[in-house]
mmCIF file of C-alpha atoms in Angstrom:
data_model
loop_
_atom_site.group_PDB
_atom_site.id
_atom_site.type_symbol
_atom_site.label_atom_id
_atom_site.label_comp_id
_atom_site.label_asym_id
_atom_site.label_seq_id
_atom_site.Cartn_x
_atom_site.Cartn_y
_atom_site.Cartn_z
ATOM 1 C CA MET U 1262 2.458 -12.331 3.559
ATOM 2 C CA LEU U 1263 5.780 -11.149 2.162
ATOM 3 C CA ASP U 1264 5.429 -13.507 -0.811
ATOM 4 C CA TYR U 1265 1.938 -12.116 -1.485
ATOM 5 C CA ILE U 1266 3.229 -8.541 -1.412
ATOM 6 C CA GLU U 1267 6.132 -9.428 -3.704
ATOM 7 C CA ASP U 1268 3.696 -11.039 -6.157
ATOM 8 C CA LEU U 1269 1.488 -7.937 -6.106
ATOM 9 C CA THR U 1270 4.505 -5.714 -6.641
ATOM 10 C CA ASP U 1271 5.578 -7.763 -9.643
ATOM 11 C CA ILE U 1272 2.093 -7.655 -11.131
ATOM 12 C CA LEU U 1273 1.679 -3.921 -10.600
ATOM 13 C CA THR U 1274 5.143 -3.214 -11.984
ATOM 14 C CA PHE U 1275 5.614 -5.618 -14.876
ATOM 15 C CA ALA U 1276 2.292 -7.163 -15.916
ATOM 16 C CA GLU U 1277 0.170 -6.155 -18.871
ATOM 17 C CA LEU U 1278 -2.244 -3.285 -18.290
ATOM 18 C CA GLU U 1279 -5.285 -5.559 -18.046
ATOM 19 C CA ALA U 1280 -3.701 -7.625 -15.253
ATOM 20 C CA ARG U 1281 -2.702 -4.472 -13.373
ATOM 21 C CA VAL U 1282 -6.217 -3.053 -13.634
ATOM 22 C CA LYS U 1283 -7.753 -6.318 -12.404
ATOM 23 C CA THR U 1284 -5.319 -6.405 -9.491
ATOM 24 C CA VAL U 1285 -6.132 -2.845 -8.439
ATOM 25 C CA ASP U 1286 -9.862 -3.585 -8.741
ATOM 26 C CA MET U 1287 -9.429 -6.640 -6.513
ATOM 27 C CA LEU U 1288 -7.460 -4.619 -3.932
ATOM 28 C CA GLN U 1289 -10.123 -1.907 -3.915
ATOM 29 C CA LYS U 1290 -12.973 -4.394 -3.520
ATOM 30 C CA ASP U 1291 -11.410 -6.088 -0.506
ATOM 31 C CA GLY U 1292 -10.520 -2.751 1.123
ATOM 32 C CA MET U 1293 -6.765 -3.279 1.044
ATOM 33 C CA ILE U 1294 -6.017 0.052 -0.630
ATOM 34 C CA ASP U 1295 -8.114 1.965 1.905
ATOM 35 C CA ARG U 1296 -6.386 0.211 4.806
ATOM 36 C CA LEU U 1297 -2.970 0.944 3.337
ATOM 37 C CA GLU U 1298 -3.838 4.624 2.889
ATOM 38 C CA GLU U 1299 -5.025 4.838 6.505
ATOM 39 C CA ARG U 1300 -1.847 3.178 7.738
ATOM 40 C CA LEU U 1301 0.347 5.529 5.710
ATOM 41 C CA LYS U 1302 -1.492 8.537 7.172
ATOM 42 C CA ARG U 1303 -1.051 7.214 10.729
ATOM 43 C CA THR U 1304 2.617 6.524 10.098
ATOM 44 C CA ALA U 1305 3.149 10.009 8.691
ATOM 45 C CA LYS U 1306 1.510 11.541 11.777
ATOM 46 C CA GLU U 1307 3.724 9.435 14.056
ATOM 47 C CA VAL U 1308 6.844 10.535 12.176
ATOM 48 C CA ASP U 1309 5.759 14.170 12.338
ATOM 49 C CA ALA U 1310 5.123 13.893 16.090
ATOM 50 C CA ARG U 1311 8.518 12.253 16.608
ATOM 51 C CA ASP U 1312 10.259 14.973 14.573
ATOM 52 C CA GLU U 1313 8.562 17.701 16.617
ATOM 53 C CA THR U 1314 9.658 16.018 19.849
ATOM 54 C CA GLU U 1315 13.267 15.751 18.660
ATOM 55 C CA ILE U 1316 13.354 19.382 17.466
ATOM 56 C CA GLY U 1317 11.555 20.839 20.493
#
C-alpha cells in the first residue's frame, strides 16, 4: 500500500494537470477521498480529546 500511496503522491505533485485531474477523479469515484476525509476528522477529534485530557 505504501508504494501505491507514493505513486499517487508523485502523480499529484509532479504530473501534468490532466494526469492529476484524472487521478483525483478516480479517487473520488472509488470513495477514497471521502474515506480519507472521515479518517482525518476522527483523528482530529481523538487528538483534541487527548489534549483536553492532558490539560485537564
